[in-house]
Every structure is written in C-alpha cells, then in structure tokens.
PDB file of C-alpha atoms in Angstrom:
ATOM      1  CA  MET N  56      11.888  55.451  39.078  1.00 80.00           C
ATOM      2  CA  ASP N  57       9.310  56.216  36.410  1.00 81.00           C
ATOM      3  CA  GLN N  58       6.928  57.926  38.792  1.00 79.00           C
ATOM      4  CA  MET N  59       9.707  60.072  40.226  1.00 85.00           C
ATOM      5  CA  ASN N  60      11.045  60.804  36.717  1.00 90.00           C
ATOM      6  CA  LEU N  61      14.415  59.363  37.641  1.00 89.00           C
ATOM      7  CA  LYS N  62      16.908  57.682  35.354  1.00 92.00           C
ATOM      8  CA  GLN N  63      19.607  55.177  36.223  1.00 92.00           C
ATOM      9  CA  VAL N  64      22.204  57.947  36.218  1.00 92.00           C
ATOM     10  CA  ASP N  65      20.155  59.855  38.818  1.00 91.00           C
ATOM     11  CA  ILE N  66      20.330  57.086  41.399  1.00 92.00           C
ATOM     12  CA  ALA N  67      23.805  55.840  40.469  1.00 92.00           C
ATOM     13  CA  PRO N  68      25.515  57.878  43.225  1.00 91.00           C
ATOM     14  CA  LEU N  69      23.269  56.218  45.830  1.00 88.00           C
ATOM     15  CA  LEU N  70      23.900  52.679  44.644  1.00 93.00           C
ATOM     16  CA  GLY N  71      27.524  52.745  43.511  1.00 92.00           C
ATOM     17  CA  GLY N  72      27.456  53.538  39.814  1.00 93.00           C
ATOM     18  CA  LYS N  73      25.462  52.984  36.640  1.00 94.00           C
ATOM     19  CA  THR N  74      26.615  49.384  36.263  1.00 95.00           C
ATOM     20  CA  ARG N  75      25.495  48.484  39.765  1.00 95.00           C
ATOM     21  CA  VAL N  76      22.076  50.142  39.171  1.00 94.00           C
ATOM     22  CA  SER N  77      21.678  48.073  36.021  1.00 94.00           C
ATOM     23  CA  GLU N  78      22.554  44.854  37.877  1.00 94.00           C
ATOM     24  CA  ILE N  79      20.008  45.647  40.596  1.00 91.00           C
ATOM     25  CA  LEU N  80      17.252  46.509  38.122  1.00 90.00           C
ATOM     26  CA  HIS N  81      17.919  43.279  36.213  1.00 91.00           C
ATOM     27  CA  ARG N  82      17.864  41.359  39.529  1.00 89.00           C
ATOM     28  CA  LYS N  83      21.448  40.161  39.162  1.00 93.00           C
ATOM     29  CA  ARG N  84      22.487  41.860  42.406  1.00 91.00           C
ATOM     30  CA  ALA N  85      20.628  42.345  45.674  1.00 91.00           C
ATOM     31  CA  LEU N  86      20.438  45.617  47.550  1.00 91.00           C
ATOM     32  CA  THR N  87      22.878  45.989  50.421  1.00 91.00           C
ATOM     33  CA  LEU N  88      21.836  47.400  53.785  1.00 91.00           C
ATOM     34  CA  LYS N  89      23.615  50.658  52.949  1.00 91.00           C
ATOM     35  CA  MET N  90      21.737  50.933  49.620  1.00 92.00           C
ATOM     36  CA  ILE N  91      18.423  50.261  51.349  1.00 92.00           C
ATOM     37  CA  ILE N  92      19.067  53.011  53.886  1.00 91.00           C
ATOM     38  CA  LEU N  93      20.101  55.510  51.192  1.00 91.00           C
ATOM     39  CA  LEU N  94      17.040  54.777  49.048  1.00 92.00           C
ATOM     40  CA  ASN N  95      14.838  55.240  52.094  1.00 92.00           C
ATOM     41  CA  ARG N  96      16.441  58.523  53.153  1.00 93.00           C
ATOM     42  CA  TYR N  97      16.800  60.211  49.785  1.00 90.00           C
ATOM     43  CA  LEU N  98      13.829  58.826  47.842  1.00 91.00           C
ATOM     44  CA  GLY N  99      11.416  58.128  50.683  1.00 91.00           C
ATOM     45  CA  ILE N 100      10.895  54.482  49.754  1.00 88.00           C
ATOM     46  CA  PRO N 101       9.666  52.584  52.841  1.00 89.00           C
ATOM     47  CA  LEU N 102      12.247  50.328  54.453  1.00 90.00           C
ATOM     48  CA  GLU N 103       9.720  47.498  54.589  1.00 88.00           C
ATOM     49  CA  SER N 104       9.351  47.536  50.809  1.00 85.00           C
ATOM     50  CA  LEU N 105      13.080  47.565  50.188  1.00 86.00           C
ATOM     51  CA  ILE N 106      13.793  44.803  52.695  1.00 85.00           C
ATOM     52  CA  ALA N 107      10.951  42.599  51.438  1.00 77.00           C
ATOM     53  CA  GLY N 108      12.476  42.687  47.955  1.00 64.00           C
ATOM     54  CA  ASN N 109      15.791  41.480  49.308  1.00 65.00           C
ATOM     55  CA  LYS N 110      14.527  38.258  50.925  1.00 59.00           C
ATOM     56  CA  LYS N 111      15.265  34.994  49.191  1.00 52.00           C
ATOM     57  CA  GLU N 112      12.847  32.130  48.743  1.00 42.00           C
ATOM     58  CA  SER N 113      13.796  28.638  49.815  1.00 38.00           C
ATOM     59  CA  SER N 114      14.704  27.805  46.200  1.00 46.00           C
ATOM     60  CA  GLY N 115      17.374  30.503  46.257  1.00 51.00           C
ATOM     61  CA  ARG N 116      15.475  32.808  43.913  1.00 53.00           C
ATOM     62  CA  ARG N 117      14.171  36.176  44.990  1.00 54.00           C
ATOM     63  CA  SER N 118      10.505  36.887  45.315  1.00 52.00           C
ATOM     64  CA  TRP N 119       9.492  40.172  43.667  1.00 53.00           C
ATOM     65  CA  ARG N 120       6.127  41.870  43.817  1.00 56.00           C
ATOM     66  CA  LYS N 121       4.672  45.241  42.957  1.00 56.00           C
ATOM     67  CA  THR N 122       3.629  47.411  45.874  1.00 59.00           C
ATOM     68  CA  THR N 123       1.824  50.722  45.850  1.00 57.00           C
ATOM     69  CA  TYR N 124       2.784  53.271  48.475  1.00 56.00           C
ATOM     70  CA  GLN N 125       1.390  56.808  48.498  1.00 56.00           C
ATOM     71  CA  GLY N 126       0.489  56.556  44.835  1.00 62.00           C
ATOM     72  CA  ARG N 127       3.909  55.166  43.809  1.00 64.00           C
ATOM     73  CA  THR N 128       4.367  51.717  42.324  1.00 63.00           C
ATOM     74  CA  LEU N 129       7.390  50.048  43.842  1.00 62.00           C
ATOM     75  CA  ILE N 130       8.980  46.735  43.076  1.00 58.00           C
ATOM     76  CA  SER N 131       9.658  44.839  46.262  1.00 48.00           C
TER      77      SER N 131
END
C-alpha cells in the first residue's frame, strides 16, 4: 500500500469496507478468494503472493513473509 500510495479507504471498496481492511492488515481476518482476485486484477498483485499469505501453518497460525515483486514489497 505504501509503495502505491494507497490508504485503507482506497482499497476498502475491493475488500468490503474500512473495518474489513483493518482486520486483514492486523491479520485478524484472512483474504477470501474474491478479495484475492480483486487485488490481483485492480492492483496487479500476483496471485501466488496473495494465496501464499492465506495458507495456515500446522499450528493454526498464518505464516507471513515479505516478498518483492517488480520493485514492490508485498506481505504474503
């Protein structure tokens, strides 16, 4: 979001509102398939990066990592 100069309000229509964006950014809610597709189409974020961030580890906690794609730092 920082590299694209986007704020939560800018992506709220894609993800279902400002509250939902906040929950996703604070890792309290996972991305749905629909959200993943919209982020890919409208922001150009690779599907692989978005899907990788949605997988759960065996302990039930998500695994997050930073990825760089075409000069953008993504959390996946």
